[in-house]
Coordinates of C-alpha atoms and ligand atoms in Angstrom, one line a residue:
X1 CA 10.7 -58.1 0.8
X2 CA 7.2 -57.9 -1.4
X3 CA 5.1 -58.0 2.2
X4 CA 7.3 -55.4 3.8
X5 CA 7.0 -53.4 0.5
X6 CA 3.2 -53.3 0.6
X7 CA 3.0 -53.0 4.2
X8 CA 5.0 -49.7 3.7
X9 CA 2.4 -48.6 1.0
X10 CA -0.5 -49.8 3.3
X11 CA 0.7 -47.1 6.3
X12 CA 1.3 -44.9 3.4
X13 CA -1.7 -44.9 2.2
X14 CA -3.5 -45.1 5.5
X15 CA -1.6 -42.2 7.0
X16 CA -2.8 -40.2 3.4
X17 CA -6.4 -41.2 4.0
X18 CA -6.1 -40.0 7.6
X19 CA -4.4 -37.0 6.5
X20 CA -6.9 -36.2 3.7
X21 CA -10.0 -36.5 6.1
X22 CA -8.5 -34.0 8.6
X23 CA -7.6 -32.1 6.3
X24 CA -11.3 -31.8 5.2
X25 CA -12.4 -31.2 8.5
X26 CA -9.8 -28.5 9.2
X27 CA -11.1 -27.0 6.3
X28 CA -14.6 -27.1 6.8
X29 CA -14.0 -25.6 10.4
X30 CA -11.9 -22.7 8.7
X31 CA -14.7 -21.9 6.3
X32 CA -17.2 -21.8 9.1
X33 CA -15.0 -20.2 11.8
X34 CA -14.5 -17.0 8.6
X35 CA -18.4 -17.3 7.7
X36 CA -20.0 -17.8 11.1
X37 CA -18.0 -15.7 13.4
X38 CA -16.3 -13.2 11.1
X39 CA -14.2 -9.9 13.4
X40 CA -13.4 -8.2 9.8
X41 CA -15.9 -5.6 10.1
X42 CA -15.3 -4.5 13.9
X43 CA -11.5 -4.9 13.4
X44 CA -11.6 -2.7 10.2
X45 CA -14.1 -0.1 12.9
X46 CA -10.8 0.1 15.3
X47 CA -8.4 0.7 12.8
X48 CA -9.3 2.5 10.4
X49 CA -12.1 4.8 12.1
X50 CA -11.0 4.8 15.8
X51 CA -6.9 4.7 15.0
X52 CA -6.9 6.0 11.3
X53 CA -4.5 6.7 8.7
X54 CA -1.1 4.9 9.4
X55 CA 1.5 7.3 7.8
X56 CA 5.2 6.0 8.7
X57 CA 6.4 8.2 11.9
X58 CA 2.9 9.6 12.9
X59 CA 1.5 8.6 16.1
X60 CA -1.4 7.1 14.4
X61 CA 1.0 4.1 13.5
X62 CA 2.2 4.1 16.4
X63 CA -1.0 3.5 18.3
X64 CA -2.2 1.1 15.5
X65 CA 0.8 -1.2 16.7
X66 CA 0.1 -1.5 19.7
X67 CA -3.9 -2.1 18.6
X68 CA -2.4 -4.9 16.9
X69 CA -0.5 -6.5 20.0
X70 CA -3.1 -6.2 21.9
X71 CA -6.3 -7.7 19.7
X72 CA -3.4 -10.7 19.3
X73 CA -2.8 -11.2 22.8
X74 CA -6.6 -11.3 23.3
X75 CA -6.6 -13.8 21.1
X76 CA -3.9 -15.5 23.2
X77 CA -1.3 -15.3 20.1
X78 CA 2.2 -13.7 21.6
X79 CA 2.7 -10.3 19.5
X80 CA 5.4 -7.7 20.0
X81 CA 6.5 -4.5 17.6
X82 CA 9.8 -4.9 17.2
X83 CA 11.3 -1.5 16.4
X84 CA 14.0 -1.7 13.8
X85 CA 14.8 2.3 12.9
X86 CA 14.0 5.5 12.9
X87 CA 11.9 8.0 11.3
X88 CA 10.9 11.8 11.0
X89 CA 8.2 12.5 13.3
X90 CA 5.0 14.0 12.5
X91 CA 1.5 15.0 13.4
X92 CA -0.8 15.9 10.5
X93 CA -3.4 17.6 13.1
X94 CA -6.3 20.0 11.3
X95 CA -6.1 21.5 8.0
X96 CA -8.8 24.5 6.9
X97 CA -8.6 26.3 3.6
X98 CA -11.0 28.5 2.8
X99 CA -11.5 31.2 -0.1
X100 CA -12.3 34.5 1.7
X101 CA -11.8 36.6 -1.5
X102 CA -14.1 37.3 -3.7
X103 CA -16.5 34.9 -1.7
X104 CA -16.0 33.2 0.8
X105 CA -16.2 29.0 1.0
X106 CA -14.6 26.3 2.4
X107 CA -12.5 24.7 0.2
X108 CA -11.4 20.4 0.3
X109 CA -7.8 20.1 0.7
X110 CA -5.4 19.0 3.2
X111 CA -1.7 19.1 4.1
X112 CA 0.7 17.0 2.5
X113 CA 2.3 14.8 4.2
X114 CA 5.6 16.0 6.9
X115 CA 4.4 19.5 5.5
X116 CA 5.0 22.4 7.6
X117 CA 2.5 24.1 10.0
X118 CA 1.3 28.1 9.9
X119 CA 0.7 29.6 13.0
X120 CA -2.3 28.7 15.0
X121 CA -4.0 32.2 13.6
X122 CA -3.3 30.5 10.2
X123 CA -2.2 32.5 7.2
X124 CA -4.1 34.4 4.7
X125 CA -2.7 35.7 1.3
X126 CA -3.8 35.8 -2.3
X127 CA -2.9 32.9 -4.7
X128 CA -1.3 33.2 -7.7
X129 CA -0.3 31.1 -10.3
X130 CA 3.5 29.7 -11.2
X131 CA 5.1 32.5 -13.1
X132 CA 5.4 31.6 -17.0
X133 CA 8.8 32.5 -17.8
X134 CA 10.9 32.0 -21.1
X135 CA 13.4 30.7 -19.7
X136 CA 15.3 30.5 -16.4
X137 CA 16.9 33.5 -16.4
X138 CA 13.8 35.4 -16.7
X139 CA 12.4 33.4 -14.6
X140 CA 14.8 34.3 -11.5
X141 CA 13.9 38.0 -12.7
X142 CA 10.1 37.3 -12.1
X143 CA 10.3 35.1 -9.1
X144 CA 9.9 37.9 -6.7
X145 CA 6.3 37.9 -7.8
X146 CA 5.3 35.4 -5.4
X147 CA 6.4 37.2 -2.1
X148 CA 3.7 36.8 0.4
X149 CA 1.7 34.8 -1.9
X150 CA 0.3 31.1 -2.3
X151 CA 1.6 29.5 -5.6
X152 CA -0.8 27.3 -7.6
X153 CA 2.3 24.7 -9.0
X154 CA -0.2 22.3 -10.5
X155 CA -1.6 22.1 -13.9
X156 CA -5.1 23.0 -14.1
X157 CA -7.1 19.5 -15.6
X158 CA -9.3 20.5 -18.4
X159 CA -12.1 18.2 -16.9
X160 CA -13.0 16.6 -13.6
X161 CA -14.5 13.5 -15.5
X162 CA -13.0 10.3 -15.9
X163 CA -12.0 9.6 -19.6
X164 CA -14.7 6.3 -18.8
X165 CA -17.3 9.1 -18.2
X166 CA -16.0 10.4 -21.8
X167 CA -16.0 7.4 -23.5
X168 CA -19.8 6.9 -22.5
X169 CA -21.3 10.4 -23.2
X170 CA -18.6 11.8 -25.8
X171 CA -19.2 11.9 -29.1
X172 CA -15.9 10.3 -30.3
X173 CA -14.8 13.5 -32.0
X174 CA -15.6 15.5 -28.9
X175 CA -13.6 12.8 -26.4
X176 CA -10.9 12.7 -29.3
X177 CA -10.5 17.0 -28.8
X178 CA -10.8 16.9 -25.3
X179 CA -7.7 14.1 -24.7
X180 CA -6.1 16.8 -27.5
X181 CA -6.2 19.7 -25.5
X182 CA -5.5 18.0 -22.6
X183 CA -2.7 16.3 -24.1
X184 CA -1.0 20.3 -25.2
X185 CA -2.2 21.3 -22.1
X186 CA 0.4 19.1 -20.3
X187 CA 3.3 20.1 -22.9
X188 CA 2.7 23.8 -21.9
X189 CA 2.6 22.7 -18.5
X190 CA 5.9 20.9 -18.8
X191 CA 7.3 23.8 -20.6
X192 CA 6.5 26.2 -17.9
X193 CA 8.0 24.0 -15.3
X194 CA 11.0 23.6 -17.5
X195 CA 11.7 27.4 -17.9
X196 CA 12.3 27.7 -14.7
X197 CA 15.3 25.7 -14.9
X198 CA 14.3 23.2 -11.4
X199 CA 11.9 20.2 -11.4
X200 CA 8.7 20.0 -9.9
X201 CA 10.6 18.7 -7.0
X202 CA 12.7 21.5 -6.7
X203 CA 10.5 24.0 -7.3
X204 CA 8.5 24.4 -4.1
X205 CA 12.0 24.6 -1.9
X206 CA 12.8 27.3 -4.6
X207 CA 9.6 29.4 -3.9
X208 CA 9.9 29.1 -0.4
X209 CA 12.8 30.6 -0.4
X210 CA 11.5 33.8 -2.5
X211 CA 9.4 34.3 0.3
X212 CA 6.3 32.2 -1.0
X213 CA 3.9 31.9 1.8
X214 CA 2.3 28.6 1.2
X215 CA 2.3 25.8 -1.9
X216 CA -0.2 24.6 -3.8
X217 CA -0.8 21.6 -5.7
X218 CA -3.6 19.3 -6.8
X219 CA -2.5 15.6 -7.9
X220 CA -5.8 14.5 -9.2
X221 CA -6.5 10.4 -9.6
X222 CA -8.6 10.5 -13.0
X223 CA -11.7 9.8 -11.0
X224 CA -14.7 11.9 -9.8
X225 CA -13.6 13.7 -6.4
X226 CA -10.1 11.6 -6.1
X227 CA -6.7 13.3 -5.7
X228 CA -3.2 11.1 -4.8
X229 CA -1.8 12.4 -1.2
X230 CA 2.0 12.7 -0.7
X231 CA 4.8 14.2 0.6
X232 CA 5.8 17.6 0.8
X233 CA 9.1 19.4 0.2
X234 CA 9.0 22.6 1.6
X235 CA 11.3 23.0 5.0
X236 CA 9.0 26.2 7.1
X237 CA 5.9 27.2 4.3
X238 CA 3.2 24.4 4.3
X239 CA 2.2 22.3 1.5
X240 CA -1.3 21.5 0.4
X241 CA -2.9 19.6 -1.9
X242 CA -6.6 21.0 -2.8
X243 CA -9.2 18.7 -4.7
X244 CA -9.7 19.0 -8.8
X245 CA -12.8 21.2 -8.5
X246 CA -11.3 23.6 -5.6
X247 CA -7.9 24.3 -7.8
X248 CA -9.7 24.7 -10.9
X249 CA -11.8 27.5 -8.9
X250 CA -9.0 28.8 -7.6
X251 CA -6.3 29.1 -11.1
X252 CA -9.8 30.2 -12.6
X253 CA -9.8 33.1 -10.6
X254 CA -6.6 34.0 -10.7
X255 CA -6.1 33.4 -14.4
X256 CA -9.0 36.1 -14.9
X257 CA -7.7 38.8 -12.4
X258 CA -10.1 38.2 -9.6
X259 CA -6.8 38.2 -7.5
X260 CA -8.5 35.3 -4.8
X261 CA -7.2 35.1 -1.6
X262 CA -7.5 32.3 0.8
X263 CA -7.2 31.5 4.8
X264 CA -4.8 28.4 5.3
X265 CA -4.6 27.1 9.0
X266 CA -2.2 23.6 9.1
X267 CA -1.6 23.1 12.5
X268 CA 0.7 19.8 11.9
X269 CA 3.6 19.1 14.8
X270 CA 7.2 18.4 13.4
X271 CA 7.9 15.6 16.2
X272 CA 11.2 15.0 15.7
X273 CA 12.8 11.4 15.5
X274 CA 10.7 8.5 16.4
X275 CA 11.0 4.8 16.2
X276 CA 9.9 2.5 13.6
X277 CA 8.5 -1.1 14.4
X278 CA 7.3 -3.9 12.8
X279 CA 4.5 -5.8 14.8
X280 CA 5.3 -10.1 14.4
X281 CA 2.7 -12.1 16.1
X282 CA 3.7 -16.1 16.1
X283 CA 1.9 -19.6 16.9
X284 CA 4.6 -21.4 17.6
X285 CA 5.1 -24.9 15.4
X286 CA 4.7 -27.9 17.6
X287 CA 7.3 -30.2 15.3
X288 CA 8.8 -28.0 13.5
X289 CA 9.3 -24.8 14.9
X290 CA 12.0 -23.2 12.8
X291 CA 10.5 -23.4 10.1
X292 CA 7.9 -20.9 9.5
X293 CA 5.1 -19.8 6.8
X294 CA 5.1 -15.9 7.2
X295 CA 1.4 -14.2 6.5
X296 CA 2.8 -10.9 5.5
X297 CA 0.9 -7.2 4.8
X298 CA 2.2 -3.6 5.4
X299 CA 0.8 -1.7 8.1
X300 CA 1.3 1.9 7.0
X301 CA -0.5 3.7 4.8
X302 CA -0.3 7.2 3.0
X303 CA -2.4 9.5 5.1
X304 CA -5.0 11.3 2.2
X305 CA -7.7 9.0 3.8
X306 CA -8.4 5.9 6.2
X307 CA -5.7 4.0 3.9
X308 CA -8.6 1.3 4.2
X309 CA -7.6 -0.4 1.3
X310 CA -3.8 0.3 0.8
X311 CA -3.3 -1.7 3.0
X312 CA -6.3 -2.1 5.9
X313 CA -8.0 -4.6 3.8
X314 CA -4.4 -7.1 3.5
X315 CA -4.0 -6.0 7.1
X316 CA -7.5 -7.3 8.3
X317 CA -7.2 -10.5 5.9
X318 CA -4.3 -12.0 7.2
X319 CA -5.4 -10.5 10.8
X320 CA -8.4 -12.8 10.8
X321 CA -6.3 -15.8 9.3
X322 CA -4.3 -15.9 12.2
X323 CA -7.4 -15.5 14.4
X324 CA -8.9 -18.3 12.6
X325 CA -5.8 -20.3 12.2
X326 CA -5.5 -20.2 16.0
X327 CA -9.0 -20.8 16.7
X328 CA -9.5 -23.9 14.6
X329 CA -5.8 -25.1 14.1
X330 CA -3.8 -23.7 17.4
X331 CA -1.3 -26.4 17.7
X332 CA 0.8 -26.1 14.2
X333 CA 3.4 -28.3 12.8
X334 CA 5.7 -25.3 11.7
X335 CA 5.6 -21.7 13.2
X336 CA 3.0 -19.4 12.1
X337 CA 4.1 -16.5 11.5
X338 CA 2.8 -12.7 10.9
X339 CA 4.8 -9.5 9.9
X340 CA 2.5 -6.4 10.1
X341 CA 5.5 -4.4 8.5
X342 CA 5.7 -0.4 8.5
X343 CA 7.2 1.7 5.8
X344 CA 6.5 0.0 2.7
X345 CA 5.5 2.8 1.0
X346 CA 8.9 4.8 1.5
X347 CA 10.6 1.2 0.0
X348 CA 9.5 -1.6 1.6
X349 CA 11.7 -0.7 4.7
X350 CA 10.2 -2.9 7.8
X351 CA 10.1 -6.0 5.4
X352 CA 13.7 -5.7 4.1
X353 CA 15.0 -4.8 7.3
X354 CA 13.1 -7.7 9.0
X355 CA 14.7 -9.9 6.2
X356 CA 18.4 -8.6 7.0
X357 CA 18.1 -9.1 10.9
X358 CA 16.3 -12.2 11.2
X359 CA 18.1 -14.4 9.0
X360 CA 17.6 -17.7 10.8
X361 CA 13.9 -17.0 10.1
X362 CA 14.3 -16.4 6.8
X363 CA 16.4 -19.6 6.0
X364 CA 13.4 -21.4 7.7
X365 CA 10.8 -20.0 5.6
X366 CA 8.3 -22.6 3.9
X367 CA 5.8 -19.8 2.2
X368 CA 5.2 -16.4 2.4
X369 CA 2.0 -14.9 1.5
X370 CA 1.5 -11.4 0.9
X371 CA -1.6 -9.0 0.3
X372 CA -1.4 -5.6 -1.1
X373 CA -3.4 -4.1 -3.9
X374 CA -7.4 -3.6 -2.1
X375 CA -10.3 -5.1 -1.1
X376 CA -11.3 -7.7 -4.0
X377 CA -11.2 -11.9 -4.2
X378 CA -7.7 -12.9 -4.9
X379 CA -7.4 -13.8 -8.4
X380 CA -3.5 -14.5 -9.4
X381 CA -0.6 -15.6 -7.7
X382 CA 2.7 -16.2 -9.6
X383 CA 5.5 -18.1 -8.2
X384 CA 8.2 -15.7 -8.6
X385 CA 10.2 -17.7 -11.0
X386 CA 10.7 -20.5 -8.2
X387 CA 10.9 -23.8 -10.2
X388 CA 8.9 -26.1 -8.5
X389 CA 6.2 -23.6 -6.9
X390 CA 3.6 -25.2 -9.0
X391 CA 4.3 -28.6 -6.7
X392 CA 3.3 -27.6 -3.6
X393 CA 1.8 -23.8 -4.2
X394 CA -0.7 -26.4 -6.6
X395 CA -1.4 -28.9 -4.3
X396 CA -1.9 -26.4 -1.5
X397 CA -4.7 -24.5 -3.5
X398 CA -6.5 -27.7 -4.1
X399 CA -7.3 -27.9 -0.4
X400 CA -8.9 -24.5 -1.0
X401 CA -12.9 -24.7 -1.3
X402 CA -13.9 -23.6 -4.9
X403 CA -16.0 -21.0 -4.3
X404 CA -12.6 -19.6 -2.3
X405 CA -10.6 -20.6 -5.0
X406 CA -11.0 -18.9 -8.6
X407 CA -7.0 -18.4 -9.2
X408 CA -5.2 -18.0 -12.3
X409 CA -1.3 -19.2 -11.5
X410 CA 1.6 -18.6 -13.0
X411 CA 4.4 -21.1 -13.5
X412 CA 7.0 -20.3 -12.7
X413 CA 6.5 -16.9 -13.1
X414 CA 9.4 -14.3 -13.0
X415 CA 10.8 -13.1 -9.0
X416 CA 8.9 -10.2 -8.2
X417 CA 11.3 -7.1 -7.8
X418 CA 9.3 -4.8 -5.8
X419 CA 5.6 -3.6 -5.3
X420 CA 5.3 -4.9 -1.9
X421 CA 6.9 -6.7 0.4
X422 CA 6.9 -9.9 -0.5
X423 CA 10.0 -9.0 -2.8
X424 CA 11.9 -8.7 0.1
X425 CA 11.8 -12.3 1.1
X426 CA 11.9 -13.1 -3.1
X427 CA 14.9 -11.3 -2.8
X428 CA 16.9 -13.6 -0.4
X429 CA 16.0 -16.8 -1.9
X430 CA 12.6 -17.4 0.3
X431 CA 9.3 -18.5 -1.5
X432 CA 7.7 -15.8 -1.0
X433 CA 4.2 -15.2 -2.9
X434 CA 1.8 -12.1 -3.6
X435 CA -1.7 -13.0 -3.2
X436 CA -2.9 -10.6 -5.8
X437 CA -6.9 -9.3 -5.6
X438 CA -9.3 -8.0 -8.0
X439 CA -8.9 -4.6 -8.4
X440 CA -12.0 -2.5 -8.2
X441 CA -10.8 0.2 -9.5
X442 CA -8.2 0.4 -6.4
X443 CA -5.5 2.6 -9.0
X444 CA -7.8 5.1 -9.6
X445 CA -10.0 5.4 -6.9
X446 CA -8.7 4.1 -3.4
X447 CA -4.7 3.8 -4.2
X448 CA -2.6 6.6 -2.1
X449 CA -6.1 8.9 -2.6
X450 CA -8.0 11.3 -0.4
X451 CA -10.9 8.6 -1.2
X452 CA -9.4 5.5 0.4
X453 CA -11.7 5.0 3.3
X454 CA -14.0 2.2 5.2
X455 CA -16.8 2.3 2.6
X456 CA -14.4 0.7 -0.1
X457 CA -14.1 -2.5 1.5
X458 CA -15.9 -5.3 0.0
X459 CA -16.7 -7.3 3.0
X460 CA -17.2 -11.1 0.8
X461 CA -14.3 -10.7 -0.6
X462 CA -12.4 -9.8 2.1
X463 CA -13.4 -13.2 4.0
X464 CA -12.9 -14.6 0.8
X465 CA -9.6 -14.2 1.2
X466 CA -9.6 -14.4 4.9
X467 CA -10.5 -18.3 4.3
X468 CA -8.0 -18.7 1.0
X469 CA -5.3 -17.1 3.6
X470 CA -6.2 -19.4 6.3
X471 CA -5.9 -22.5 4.4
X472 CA -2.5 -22.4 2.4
X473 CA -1.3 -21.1 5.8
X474 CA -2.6 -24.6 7.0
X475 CA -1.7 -26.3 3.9
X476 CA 1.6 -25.1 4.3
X477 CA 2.2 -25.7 8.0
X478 CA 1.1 -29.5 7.3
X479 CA 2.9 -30.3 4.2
X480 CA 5.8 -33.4 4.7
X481 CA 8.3 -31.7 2.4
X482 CA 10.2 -28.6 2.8
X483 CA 9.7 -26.3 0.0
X484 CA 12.1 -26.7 -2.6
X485 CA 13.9 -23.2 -3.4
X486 CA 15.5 -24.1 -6.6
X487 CA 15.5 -20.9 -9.3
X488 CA 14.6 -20.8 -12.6
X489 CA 17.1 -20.0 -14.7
X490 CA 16.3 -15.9 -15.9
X491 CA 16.2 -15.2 -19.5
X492 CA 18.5 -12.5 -21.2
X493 CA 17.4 -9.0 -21.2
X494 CA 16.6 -8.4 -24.9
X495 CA 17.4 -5.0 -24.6
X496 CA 20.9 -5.2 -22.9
X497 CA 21.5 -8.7 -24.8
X498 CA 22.9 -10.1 -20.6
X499 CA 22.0 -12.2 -18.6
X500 CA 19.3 -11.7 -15.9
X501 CA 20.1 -12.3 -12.3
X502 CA 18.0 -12.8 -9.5
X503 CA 17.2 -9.8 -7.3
X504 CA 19.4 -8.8 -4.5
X505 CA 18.8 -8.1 -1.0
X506 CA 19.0 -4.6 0.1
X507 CA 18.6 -3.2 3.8
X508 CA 15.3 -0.8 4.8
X509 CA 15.9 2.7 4.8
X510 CA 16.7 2.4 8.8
X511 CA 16.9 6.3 9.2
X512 CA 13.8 8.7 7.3
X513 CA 13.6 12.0 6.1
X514 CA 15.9 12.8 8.7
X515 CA 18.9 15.1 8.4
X516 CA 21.4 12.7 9.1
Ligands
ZN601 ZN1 0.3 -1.0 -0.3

């Protein structure tokens, strides 16, 4: 009984040293693979230069899809997109505004996004700013004043500076007035908006229909030259969003009687219904191949820029990792799997619809690691209120080199209820964790902006991450134990006084800005 019992621990340990030493080498050849041979840099040229901006529906995303299936099957990993709805289709094509009254320039702005086209001659009209009524009533009476006109529906900021910018050339009681005025400045705004009894929302559908001829806004970032690009709500007029300086020009002029006109031409292409897809590229597991660790990053983007780091950068990470993973590492013990998900930004919809149709996958799940929030060194992960994530998530990291590896955990953390799509897989019980970077001033700056684009991306970090991806993937694959799922048990809400529950699984939005 005592020499079988330390013959057992003599295999044991054996098959740990064994373990330990490939492990080491696996390692090594992962962080010399990422260092030696890096594709970030001419992957990042073909999709975000060559293909561009990913907006959900365009053809752009479409043509990044099948970009991605066919770099994987280079690679010899299987890929396929996998369509799983449908969405409004669109084309942004050009956009020129210019001012052609009382000079004429070129001004920066674009359409927003889905927004209506003018004719290919374009449209030229004076501008005029959002009629400041008393109330709604009033308002109705003075909304014929912007028949045949372009209304400015933004407030006009005060400064183009950041308030960093402030802080470091202000004298205090000068930064201290400006963030004053600014401050009224956004109650009158709010007022004006409110008298005319709609939301800002509303509004544009509502001067559309009094025979506006474009709308105008200007959704500036806080940051030198940086405006956030969305959607836009008007059904036949276009919608543009024009940069801090131009639309200060432009309410400047009107607001002194200079009565500016300018030229829009937005030659966008309403395309109807198109498909959705996600693209899932898989190395399959040579033990244990239904069970799977998921590398997971959205592939869409808003379409103000090259969307290089919301989410290009999480897309190129865990791109590499599998290129790695299948250079150095091509026979797994579980399935490696990667979701290149669409239409995260209208609700993480390709992720929660990939979670409702593949359930056997997702009952098979040992990790998922996600990347979304830009282009620095991962520096957090929490793990999402699953008990014993600090088990193997912790002895996972440990593999990781330590110049990879500066990470600040969080155990057990609480399960993440949205932000990106790893809160779909949270959501149906999976251990599912956000690999969360450094943020060089990605809110500001490169988050949903006109400013998002290639020279953003910090390339270290990015294979940083490329290595830190590569090896809990590994770690992961390897490990003898199934993760445990096991919950924490959520604390009561102190403001409602019950009970928090975990987060429940909800379907994608399967059918978008379609009329039914
Ligand atoms: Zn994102």
């Amino acid at each position: 009984m005592r020499k079988t019992f330390y013959f057992l621990t003599l295999c044991a340990g054996l098959s740990t040293s064994i373990f330990a030493q490939d492990q080491k080498e696996t390692v090594e050849k992962i962080v010399k693979e990422a260092t030696e041979n890096s594709q970030l840099k001419v992957l990042a040229h073909e999709l975000l230069d060559v293909v561009g901006p990913r907006l959900v529906g365009t053809p752009e995303l479409k043509e990044a899809h099948d970009w991605a299936v066919e770099t994987y099957t280079d690679w010899g990993i299987s890929a396929e997109n996998q369509q799983w709805g449908v969405w409004k289709g669109w084309d942004r094509g050009i956009t020129h505004i210019d001012l052609v009254n009382p000079r004429s320039v070129s001004l920066e702005g674009m359409q927003l996004a889905w927004s209506p086209s003018t004719s290919s001659k374009g449209v030229e009209a004076e501008v005029v700013i959002l009629p400041e009524a008393k109330d709604s009533l009033s308002f109705q009476k003075m909304i014929n004043q912007v028949k045949g006109k372009f209304v400015l529906v933004s407030m006009p900021q005060p400064t183009g500076r950041p308030d960093e910018n402030w802080e470091e050339w202000a004298t205090p009681e000068s930064f201290e007035k400006m963030k004053k005025d600014r401050d009224a400045l956004n109650d009158a705004w709010d007022a004006r908006i409110k008298a005319t009894g709609y939301s800002s929302r509303e509004l544009p559908k509502i001067l559309e229909e009094a025979g506006a001829v474009g709308i105008i806004t200007s959704n500036w970032s806080r940051g030198f030259g940086v405006n956030k690009v969305f959607s836009a709500y008007t059904e036949d007029i276009p919608m543009v969003d024009i940069a801090l300086e131009d639309y200060g020009l432009l309410y400047r002029l009107a607001e002194y009687g200079d009565k500016p006109s300018i030229k829009v031409v937005a030659q966008s292409k309403d395309l109807g219904e198109v498909p959705t897809f996600n693209t899932i590229a898989q190395i399959k597991g040579s033990e244990k191949p239904d069970e799977y660790v998921i590398l997971s990053a959205h592939f869409d983007s808003w379409d103000g820029a090259q969307g290089a780091t919301d989410n290009g950068t999480g897309t190129l990470v865990m791109m590499e990792a599998m290129r790695i993973l299948k250079e150095v590492y091509p026979n797994p013990k579980r399935t490696i799997l990667v979701g290149h998900w669409s239409s995260e930004e209208q609700g993480l919809n390709g992720s929660r619809a990939f979670v409702k149709d593949h359930p056997q996958i997702v009952a098979g799940v040992q990790a998922v690691f996600n990347q979304d929030n830009g282009t620095g060194r991962v520096a957090n992960i929490s793990g999402n209120g699953f008990l014993n994530a600090y088990d193997y998530l912790g002895s996972w990291l440990n593999a990781v080199p330590d110049e990879v590896a500066d990470i600040e955990t969080h155990f057990p953390g609480a399960p993440g209820r949205g932000g990106s799509d790893y809160a779909s897989f949270v959501a149906a019980g999976a251990p599912a964790f956000n690999l969360s970077s450094l943020s060089w001033n990605y809110w500001n700056y490169t988050w949903h902006t006109n400013r998002d684009t290639y020279d953003k991306i910090v390339w270290d970090d990015l294979q940083n991450n490329a290595i830190l991806t590569a090896v809990l993937a590994y770690m992961a694959s390897e490990d003898e134990e199934k993760t445990s799922r096991e919950q924490i048990v959520l604390p009561v809400n102190k403001r409602t006084g019950e009970q928090m529950t975990w987060p429940e699984p909800r379907d994608g939005n399967r059918r978008g800005g379609l009329d039914n």
